[in-house]
Amino acid sequence: MTGQVFSLAAVMNGSANEMRLLLLMSSLGSFVIPAYLMDTREGYGIKYFRLDGKPNAIEFAYIFLAMLAFMPVMNLIGHWNESLKLPENMKSVQLWMEQSEKDSGDLIRGIIMESSILGFLFNIIVLALIPAIGEELLFRGVLQNIVGRWLHNPHVVIWIVAVIFSAIHLQFFGFVPRLLLGAFFGYLYLWSKNILLPIFGHFVNNAGATVISFYYTRQGKTYDELNAFELQSWWIYLVAFIFTLIFVLLFYRTTQKENNGERLEKN
């Protein structure tokens, strides 16, 4: 529309709103629309997005608390992932991964470091809400069901989809944390049989990063300061991990009670 030759470099030099528009179009075209078409146009009466029952407030609360509790451990795993180096004979791959990471980081840097309220609200929509809906509909709703037709072990299915989910972002120095998040969202869908719950978990993760970035920007801090890692005492990670397990277990017990209420009442 502008008559310019499209390139990533041109996008980087554009305004934050131009980059937000690019991300919005990417999310809609890559995730939301394909997932919608799969659910509404595929034959054989297949429906991908399960909405068994109505999630209650306590289930959303457990997801929120689990995501919050896991943040210190996630940061530690992310720091470890960033420090990984490939063997010398794979140096070209290492350089490609670093360049891909830099390009993604430059794009996000131009958007997420926002100090205005309006820009922050746009970021919540573009970086948190739309990706959470689109990616969960496609990966957990569609892909997890498709792979589940081939394999009968739900745990294998969840981890295969989580690997694809993490790899497709092309941010390899955050591969492991994103893999764990993808698996967690997969289990949320498996246990609850309701696509709204993994969407909520995904939104909490993305919105949390957006809120923290907004706070840092308002405090006059930089993107590098936002991503700086500070090692905590070992007991903080241990306590965080224990509380994460507690909230995940409570969520699991709640969903099983909801999904098997009649059987439990009989027992």
GROMACS .gro file of C-alpha atoms in nm:
model
  267
    1MET     CA    1   0.000   0.000   0.000
    2THR     CA    2   0.294   0.234   0.061
    3GLY     CA    3   0.470   0.138  -0.262
    4GLN     CA    4   0.780   0.028  -0.071
    5VAL     CA    5   0.954  -0.305  -0.118
    6PHE     CA    6   0.860  -0.525   0.178
    7SER     CA    7   1.142  -0.644   0.401
    8LEU     CA    8   1.192  -0.712   0.768
    9ALA     CA    9   1.436  -0.421   0.782
   10ALA     CA   10   1.170  -0.187   0.646
   11VAL     CA   11   0.926  -0.306   0.909
   12MET     CA   12   1.185  -0.249   1.183
   13ASN     CA   13   1.224   0.111   1.068
   14GLY     CA   14   0.851   0.167   1.071
   15SER     CA   15   0.643   0.299   1.358
   16ALA     CA   16   0.535   0.087   1.652
   17ASN     CA   17   0.179   0.086   1.519
   18GLU     CA   18   0.298  -0.045   1.181
   19MET     CA   19   0.477  -0.329   1.357
   20ARG     CA   20   0.169  -0.398   1.569
   21LEU     CA   21  -0.039  -0.417   1.252
   22LEU     CA   22   0.209  -0.665   1.103
   23LEU     CA   23   0.193  -0.887   1.412
   24LEU     CA   24  -0.187  -0.865   1.420
   25MET     CA   25  -0.211  -0.971   1.055
   26SER     CA   26   0.041  -1.249   1.118
   27SER     CA   27  -0.153  -1.386   1.415
   28LEU     CA   28  -0.485  -1.374   1.232
   29GLY     CA   29  -0.351  -1.521   0.907
   30SER     CA   30  -0.125  -1.786   1.060
   31PHE     CA   31  -0.335  -1.907   1.352
   32VAL     CA   32  -0.689  -1.772   1.396
   33ILE     CA   33  -0.821  -1.807   1.040
   34PRO     CA   34  -0.666  -2.152   0.968
   35ALA     CA   35  -0.798  -2.286   1.299
   36TYR     CA   36  -1.144  -2.147   1.227
   37LEU     CA   37  -1.147  -2.298   0.877
   38MET     CA   38  -1.035  -2.636   1.008
   39ASP     CA   39  -1.314  -2.638   1.263
   40THR     CA   40  -1.590  -2.520   1.031
   41ARG     CA   41  -1.494  -2.654   0.688
   42GLU     CA   42  -1.339  -2.996   0.745
   43GLY     CA   43  -1.567  -3.286   0.670
   44TYR     CA   44  -1.659  -3.596   0.869
   45GLY     CA   45  -1.828  -3.385   1.135
   46ILE     CA   46  -1.500  -3.323   1.321
   47LYS     CA   47  -1.512  -3.049   1.585
   48TYR     CA   48  -1.180  -2.939   1.726
   49PHE     CA   49  -1.258  -2.691   2.001
   50ARG     CA   50  -1.404  -2.868   2.301
   51LEU     CA   51  -1.600  -2.663   2.551
   52ASP     CA   52  -1.714  -2.935   2.790
   53GLY     CA   53  -1.895  -2.767   3.073
   54LYS     CA   54  -1.845  -2.415   3.203
   55PRO     CA   55  -1.510  -2.344   3.373
   56ASN     CA   56  -1.548  -2.206   3.724
   57ALA     CA   57  -1.355  -1.919   3.879
   58ILE     CA   58  -1.134  -2.146   4.091
   59GLU     CA   59  -0.993  -2.316   3.781
   60PHE     CA   60  -0.891  -1.981   3.634
   61ALA     CA   61  -0.744  -1.884   3.971
   62TYR     CA   62  -0.531  -2.201   3.990
   63ILE     CA   63  -0.395  -2.138   3.641
   64PHE     CA   64  -0.310  -1.777   3.727
   65LEU     CA   65  -0.138  -1.876   4.051
   66ALA     CA   66   0.054  -2.160   3.885
   67MET     CA   67   0.181  -1.925   3.613
   68LEU     CA   68   0.278  -1.668   3.875
   69ALA     CA   69   0.455  -1.921   4.097
   70PHE     CA   70   0.653  -2.068   3.807
   71MET     CA   71   0.797  -1.733   3.691
   72PRO     CA   72   1.126  -1.756   3.888
   73VAL     CA   73   1.189  -2.112   3.766
   74MET     CA   74   1.095  -2.012   3.411
   75ASN     CA   75   1.344  -1.724   3.423
   76LEU     CA   76   1.615  -1.959   3.546
   77ILE     CA   77   1.546  -2.212   3.271
   78GLY     CA   78   1.539  -1.932   3.015
   79HIS     CA   79   1.878  -1.804   3.133
   80TRP     CA   80   2.021  -2.156   3.107
   81ASN     CA   81   1.872  -2.195   2.757
   82GLU     CA   82   2.026  -1.866   2.641
   83SER     CA   83   2.373  -1.977   2.750
   84LEU     CA   84   2.371  -2.295   2.539
   85LYS     CA   85   2.626  -2.316   2.259
   86LEU     CA   86   2.628  -2.559   1.969
   87PRO     CA   87   2.944  -2.755   1.875
   88GLU     CA   88   3.199  -2.576   1.657
   89ASN     CA   89   3.104  -2.782   1.350
   90MET     CA   90   2.753  -2.633   1.376
   91LYS     CA   91   2.871  -2.274   1.392
   92SER     CA   92   2.665  -2.172   1.087
   93VAL     CA   93   2.350  -2.301   1.259
   94GLN     CA   94   2.447  -2.112   1.575
   95LEU     CA   95   2.489  -1.790   1.377
   96TRP     CA   96   2.153  -1.841   1.204
   97MET     CA   97   1.983  -1.899   1.539
   98GLU     CA   98   2.144  -1.588   1.686
   99GLN     CA   99   2.037  -1.377   1.389
  100SER     CA  100   1.683  -1.513   1.408
  101GLU     CA  101   1.674  -1.434   1.778
  102LYS     CA  102   1.806  -1.083   1.715
  103ASP     CA  103   1.547  -1.012   1.445
  104SER     CA  104   1.264  -1.129   1.670
  105GLY     CA  105   1.405  -0.930   1.961
  106ASP     CA  106   1.436  -0.614   1.753
  107LEU     CA  107   1.075  -0.646   1.639
  108ILE     CA  108   0.944  -0.699   1.991
  109ARG     CA  109   1.167  -0.424   2.132
  110GLY     CA  110   1.006  -0.170   1.899
  111ILE     CA  111   0.660  -0.264   2.023
  112ILE     CA  112   0.672  -0.375   2.382
  113MET     CA  113   0.867  -0.083   2.534
  114GLU     CA  114   0.560   0.140   2.541
  115SER     CA  115   0.491   0.416   2.793
  116SER     CA  116   0.149   0.540   2.679
  117ILE     CA  117  -0.173   0.388   2.810
  118LEU     CA  118  -0.318   0.357   2.460
  119GLY     CA  119  -0.006   0.185   2.329
  120PHE     CA  120  -0.013  -0.051   2.628
  121LEU     CA  121  -0.375  -0.146   2.557
  122PHE     CA  122  -0.286  -0.210   2.191
  123ASN     CA  123  -0.001  -0.432   2.309
  124ILE     CA  124  -0.234  -0.632   2.533
  125ILE     CA  125  -0.450  -0.704   2.229
  126VAL     CA  126  -0.172  -0.767   1.976
  127LEU     CA  127   0.086  -0.940   2.198
  128ALA     CA  128  -0.138  -1.119   2.449
  129LEU     CA  129  -0.504  -1.162   2.355
  130ILE     CA  130  -0.494  -1.243   1.983
  131PRO     CA  131  -0.186  -1.473   2.003
  132ALA     CA  132  -0.336  -1.655   2.302
  133ILE     CA  133  -0.660  -1.720   2.116
  134GLY     CA  134  -0.506  -1.801   1.779
  135GLU     CA  135  -0.214  -2.017   1.893
  136GLU     CA  136  -0.422  -2.219   2.138
  137LEU     CA  137  -0.698  -2.278   1.883
  138LEU     CA  138  -0.443  -2.399   1.629
  139PHE     CA  139  -0.195  -2.592   1.844
  140ARG     CA  140  -0.405  -2.728   2.127
  141GLY     CA  141  -0.744  -2.724   1.954
  142VAL     CA  142  -0.651  -2.840   1.604
  143LEU     CA  143  -0.301  -2.990   1.603
  144GLN     CA  144  -0.331  -3.173   1.934
  145ASN     CA  145  -0.647  -3.340   1.805
  146ILE     CA  146  -0.491  -3.427   1.468
  147VAL     CA  147  -0.180  -3.584   1.623
  148GLY     CA  148  -0.411  -3.756   1.870
  149ARG     CA  149  -0.573  -3.941   1.580
  150TRP     CA  150  -0.238  -4.098   1.493
  151LEU     CA  151  -0.107  -4.164   1.844
  152HIS     CA  152  -0.307  -4.299   2.133
  153ASN     CA  153  -0.077  -4.180   2.412
  154PRO     CA  154  -0.197  -3.829   2.513
  155HIS     CA  155   0.133  -3.748   2.685
  156VAL     CA  156   0.334  -3.816   2.369
  157VAL     CA  157   0.085  -3.609   2.170
  158ILE     CA  158   0.112  -3.314   2.407
  159TRP     CA  159   0.493  -3.308   2.398
  160ILE     CA  160   0.510  -3.346   2.018
  161VAL     CA  161   0.276  -3.050   1.975
  162ALA     CA  162   0.473  -2.854   2.237
  163VAL     CA  163   0.795  -2.908   2.039
  164ILE     CA  164   0.626  -2.781   1.721
  165PHE     CA  165   0.474  -2.490   1.913
  166SER     CA  166   0.813  -2.382   2.046
  167ALA     CA  167   1.008  -2.439   1.724
  168ILE     CA  168   0.767  -2.244   1.504
  169HIS     CA  169   0.845  -1.922   1.693
  170LEU     CA  170   1.206  -1.935   1.561
  171GLN     CA  171   1.338  -1.809   1.895
  172PHE     CA  172   1.571  -2.093   1.984
  173PHE     CA  173   1.730  -1.933   2.289
  174GLY     CA  174   1.389  -1.945   2.450
  175PHE     CA  175   1.303  -2.289   2.312
  176VAL     CA  176   1.296  -2.482   2.641
  177PRO     CA  177   1.077  -2.239   2.841
  178ARG     CA  178   0.832  -2.216   2.552
  179LEU     CA  179   0.834  -2.596   2.520
  180LEU     CA  180   0.737  -2.628   2.887
  181LEU     CA  181   0.463  -2.368   2.846
  182GLY     CA  182   0.328  -2.551   2.541
  183ALA     CA  183   0.318  -2.879   2.732
  184PHE     CA  184   0.145  -2.709   3.026
  185PHE     CA  185  -0.122  -2.562   2.798
  186GLY     CA  186  -0.163  -2.906   2.641
  187TYR     CA  187  -0.230  -3.064   2.978
  188LEU     CA  188  -0.475  -2.787   3.066
  189TYR     CA  189  -0.671  -2.881   2.756
  190LEU     CA  190  -0.643  -3.255   2.820
  191TRP     CA  191  -0.759  -3.231   3.180
  192SER     CA  192  -1.029  -2.966   3.142
  193LYS     CA  193  -1.156  -3.059   2.793
  194ASN     CA  194  -1.219  -2.687   2.749
  195ILE     CA  195  -1.014  -2.472   2.511
  196LEU     CA  196  -1.089  -2.157   2.713
  197LEU     CA  197  -0.854  -2.261   2.995
  198PRO     CA  198  -0.532  -2.298   2.790
  199ILE     CA  199  -0.625  -1.973   2.614
  200PHE     CA  200  -0.645  -1.806   2.954
  201GLY     CA  201  -0.311  -1.952   3.063
  202HIS     CA  202  -0.146  -1.835   2.740
  203PHE     CA  203  -0.297  -1.488   2.786
  204VAL     CA  204  -0.170  -1.463   3.144
  205ASN     CA  205   0.183  -1.549   3.028
  206ASN     CA  206   0.188  -1.295   2.745
  207ALA     CA  207   0.001  -1.025   2.933
  208GLY     CA  208   0.238  -1.060   3.228
  209ALA     CA  209   0.538  -0.984   3.006
  210THR     CA  210   0.350  -0.691   2.852
  211VAL     CA  211   0.259  -0.543   3.191
  212ILE     CA  212   0.615  -0.576   3.323
  213SER     CA  213   0.752  -0.411   3.007
  214PHE     CA  214   0.506  -0.125   3.042
  215TYR     CA  215   0.610  -0.075   3.406
  216TYR     CA  216   0.981  -0.081   3.318
  217THR     CA  217   0.931   0.172   3.039
  218ARG     CA  218   0.738   0.407   3.269
  219GLN     CA  219   1.027   0.381   3.513
  220GLY     CA  220   1.270   0.490   3.240
  221LYS     CA  221   1.438   0.151   3.209
  222THR     CA  222   1.560  -0.007   2.886
  223TYR     CA  223   1.479  -0.329   2.701
  224ASP     CA  224   1.817  -0.471   2.804
  225GLU     CA  225   1.738  -0.401   3.169
  226LEU     CA  226   1.404  -0.573   3.124
  227ASN     CA  227   1.577  -0.889   2.998
  228ALA     CA  228   1.865  -0.880   3.246
  229PHE     CA  229   1.883  -1.195   3.458
  230GLU     CA  230   1.957  -1.183   3.830
  231LEU     CA  231   2.028  -1.514   4.001
  232GLN     CA  232   1.821  -1.567   4.317
  233SER     CA  233   1.882  -1.787   4.620
  234TRP     CA  234   1.826  -2.157   4.558
  235TRP     CA  235   1.541  -2.175   4.809
  236ILE     CA  236   1.336  -1.922   4.608
  237TYR     CA  237   1.339  -2.154   4.306
  238LEU     CA  238   1.256  -2.453   4.525
  239VAL     CA  239   0.960  -2.280   4.690
  240ALA     CA  240   0.840  -2.151   4.353
  241PHE     CA  241   0.854  -2.500   4.205
  242ILE     CA  242   0.669  -2.655   4.500
  243PHE     CA  243   0.389  -2.397   4.485
  244THR     CA  244   0.364  -2.449   4.109
  245LEU     CA  245   0.313  -2.822   4.162
  246ILE     CA  246   0.053  -2.753   4.431
  247PHE     CA  247  -0.155  -2.524   4.210
  248VAL     CA  248  -0.128  -2.758   3.911
  249LEU     CA  249  -0.237  -3.053   4.127
  250LEU     CA  250  -0.530  -2.853   4.267
  251PHE     CA  251  -0.634  -2.761   3.913
  252TYR     CA  252  -0.610  -3.124   3.804
  253ARG     CA  253  -0.822  -3.246   4.097
  254THR     CA  254  -1.082  -2.977   4.032
  255THR     CA  255  -1.116  -3.060   3.662
  256GLN     CA  256  -1.140  -3.433   3.727
  257LYS     CA  257  -1.410  -3.375   3.983
  258GLU     CA  258  -1.600  -3.156   3.738
  259ASN     CA  259  -1.562  -3.399   3.446
  260ASN     CA  260  -1.644  -3.710   3.650
  261GLY     CA  261  -1.888  -3.565   3.900
  262GLU     CA  262  -2.158  -3.828   3.864
  263ARG     CA  263  -1.910  -4.117   3.894
  264LEU     CA  264  -1.748  -3.962   4.201
  265GLU     CA  265  -2.082  -3.904   4.365
  266LYS     CA  266  -2.175  -4.269   4.313
  267ASN     CA  267  -1.843  -4.383   4.460
   0.00000   0.00000   0.00000
